[in-house]
């Protein structure tokens, strides 16, 4: 297994729209394992392939308290959504920032697992929010896009400044 490099906002590669997965092979399963390792190490509860510069419709997540409920969703789609909830969100690609975002409270998801088998399930609360957040990445969207232009630009400026400081040290 290997830790993957996580792209940080405002990297333009985070705006790439991911392509559907068509081949379910050992290379894909290795990428899934590497993404889980990267997500747990970060630490985070979700990671989209776009965030590790792989532009395919793949996300991994684990919203359990113990980190013992890994879920891999390939070519995910939300087939039903209802309700609304507002929750603080953070992102491994926008480190150190948390803001309230409104999303559907309850969703029904259809996806493939890493072997290409179709799965369908319902999610609510944090799990639903995490899926929607990671699916946004697959469409080139970040949680900061839900914020005001002023807040988004402040976050961008701070992250660019931090990157420059790290590069010069």
C-alpha positions as a printed NumPy array, in Angstrom:
array([[  0.   ,   0.   ,   0.   ],
       [  1.052,   3.571,  -0.488],
       [  0.12 ,   6.978,   0.81 ],
       [ -1.09 ,   9.21 ,  -2.001],
       [ -0.553,  12.952,  -2.336],
       [ -3.721,  14.942,  -1.586],
       [ -4.275,  17.99 ,  -3.795],
       [ -5.052,  21.25 ,  -1.977],
       [ -7.372,  24.086,  -2.926],
       [ -6.941,  26.135,  -5.124],
       [ -5.187,  23.487,  -7.282],
       [ -7.034,  23.584, -10.642],
       [ -6.908,  19.765, -10.917],
       [ -9.556,  19.674,  -8.17 ],
       [-11.965,  21.157, -10.752],
       [-11.629,  18.181, -13.114],
       [-14.838,  16.262, -13.736],
       [-14.16 ,  12.558, -13.141],
       [-14.849,   9.908, -15.777],
       [-16.874,   6.75 , -15.074],
       [-14.975,   3.614, -14.119],
       [-15.323,   0.916, -16.776],
       [-12.597,  -1.554, -15.761],
       [-12.733,  -3.326, -12.395],
       [ -9.299,  -4.897, -12.125],
       [ -6.489,  -5.416,  -9.585],
       [ -5.11 ,  -1.924, -10.329],
       [ -8.434,  -0.38 ,  -9.339],
       [ -8.563,  -2.447,  -6.137],
       [ -4.991,  -1.316,  -5.321],
       [ -6.009,   2.311,  -5.807],
       [ -8.95 ,   1.735,  -3.446],
       [ -6.605,   0.282,  -0.788],
       [ -4.171,   3.19 ,  -1.228],
       [ -7.015,   5.697,  -0.933],
       [ -8.256,   4.099,   2.288],
       [ -4.732,   4.169,   3.722],
       [ -4.339,   7.83 ,   2.712],
       [ -7.754,   8.789,   4.141],
       [ -7.163,   7.065,   7.497],
       [ -3.639,   8.514,   7.78 ],
       [ -4.756,  12.097,   6.996],
       [ -7.054,  11.562,   9.098],
       [-10.383,  11.961,   7.318],
       [-13.756,  10.29 ,   6.851],
       [-13.933,  10.492,   3.057],
       [-11.692,  10.819,   0.031],
       [-12.537,  11.145,  -3.647],
       [-10.184,   9.971,  -6.389],
       [-10.099,  13.531,  -7.747],
       [ -8.379,  14.639,  -4.534],
       [ -5.466,  12.284,  -5.23 ],
       [ -5.219,  13.351,  -8.898],
       [ -7.027,  10.284, -10.274],
       [ -9.965,  11.541, -12.276],
       [-12.323,   8.592, -12.084],
       [-15.677,   8.293, -10.3  ],
       [-14.436,   6.603,  -7.147],
       [-14.725,   7.556,  -3.498],
       [-13.895,   5.89 ,  -0.212],
       [-15.339,   6.716,   3.183],
       [-15.68 ,   5.574,   6.759],
       [-17.833,   7.656,   9.085],
       [-17.658,   5.194,  11.993],
       [-16.094,   6.351,  15.262],
       [-13.677,   3.415,  15.293],
       [-12.686,   3.531,  11.621],
       [-14.046,   0.039,  11.102],
       [-16.773,   0.554,   8.485],
       [-14.97 ,   1.249,   5.192],
       [-17.165,   1.835,   2.165],
       [-16.041,   2.143,  -1.456],
       [-18.419,   3.699,  -3.98 ],
       [-17.651,   3.562,  -7.697],
       [-19.749,   5.48 , -10.239],
       [-22.069,   6.595,  -7.409],
       [-25.376,   8.258,  -8.121],
       [-28.004,   9.684,  -5.821],
       [-31.336,   8.271,  -6.919],
       [-33.462,   9.884,  -4.187],
       [-32.893,  12.804,  -1.836],
       [-35.094,  14.518,   0.704],
       [-34.962,  16.737,   3.732],
       [-32.333,  19.316,   4.448],
       [-29.701,  19.652,   7.103],
       [-26.861,  22.02 ,   7.808],
       [-23.619,  20.595,   9.092],
       [-20.068,  21.819,   9.613],
       [-17.89 ,  20.4  ,   6.851],
       [-14.167,  20.203,   6.466],
       [-12.09 ,  18.74 ,   3.669],
       [ -8.69 ,  17.11 ,   3.301],
       [ -8.16 ,  19.359,   0.257],
       [ -9.   ,  22.482,   2.298],
       [ -7.088,  21.699,   5.502],
       [ -7.916,  23.548,   8.688],
       [-11.182,  25.123,   7.539],
       [-14.712,  24.18 ,   8.6  ],
       [-17.916,  25.857,   7.465],
       [-21.632,  25.11 ,   7.571],
       [-23.079,  23.633,   4.359],
       [-26.693,  22.679,   3.578],
       [-27.268,  19.271,   2.008],
       [-29.994,  16.655,   1.689],
       [-30.617,  14.925,   5.017],
       [-31.578,  11.553,   3.562],
       [-30.379,   9.995,   0.289],
       [-30.647,   6.739,  -1.61 ],
       [-27.454,   5.798,  -3.427],
       [-26.649,   3.36 ,  -6.204],
       [-23.02 ,   2.54 ,  -6.97 ],
       [-20.637,  -0.29 ,  -7.772],
       [-18.194,  -1.871,  -5.357],
       [-14.552,  -2.519,  -6.272],
       [-15.517,  -5.798,  -7.982],
       [-18.136,  -4.13 , -10.178],
       [-21.144,  -5.417,  -8.227],
       [-24.091,  -3.012,  -7.919],
       [-24.957,  -1.841,  -4.426],
       [-27.882,   0.292,  -3.337],
       [-28.543,   1.706,   0.112],
       [-30.006,   4.575,   2.095],
       [-27.928,   7.034,   4.085],
       [-28.726,   9.874,   6.455],
       [-26.95 ,  12.311,   8.718],
       [-23.156,  12.355,   8.56 ],
       [-23.017,   9.432,   6.126],
       [-25.349,  11.219,   3.663],
       [-23.388,  14.464,   3.995],
       [-20.076,  12.662,   3.436],
       [-21.342,  10.937,   0.282],
       [-22.676,  14.207,  -1.146],
       [-19.438,  16.017,  -0.266],
       [-17.257,  13.373,  -1.946],
       [-19.55 ,  13.146,  -4.976],
       [-19.151,  16.908,  -5.403],
       [-15.392,  16.314,  -5.773],
       [-16.104,  13.915,  -8.63 ],
       [-17.933,  16.78 , -10.363],
       [-15.088,  19.259,  -9.777],
       [-16.834,  21.02 ,  -6.909],
       [-15.587,  21.747,  -3.382],
       [-17.46 ,  22.608,  -0.195],
       [-16.023,  26.144,  -0.392],
       [-18.168,  26.653,  -3.51 ],
       [-21.188,  26.757,  -1.183],
       [-19.688,  29.716,   0.697],
       [-19.785,  33.391,  -0.112],
       [-17.177,  34.669,  -2.544],
       [-15.592,  36.643,   0.295],
       [-15.18 ,  33.571,   2.541],
       [-13.932,  31.432,  -0.347],
       [-11.336,  34.052,  -1.334],
       [-10.144,  34.409,   2.28 ],
       [ -9.643,  30.642,   2.528],
       [ -7.838,  30.586,  -0.839],
       [ -5.516,  33.418,   0.253],
       [ -4.674,  31.73 ,   3.557],
       [ -3.918,  28.382,   1.894],
       [ -1.767,  30.   ,  -0.807],
       [  0.13 ,  31.92 ,   1.899],
       [  0.656,  28.704,   3.945],
       [  1.953,  26.892,   0.858],
       [  4.449,  29.695,   0.139],
       [  5.631,  29.668,   3.769],
       [  6.161,  25.888,   3.666],
       [  8.057,  26.156,   0.376],
       [ 10.42 ,  28.789,   1.777],
       [ 11.204,  26.91 ,   5.007]])
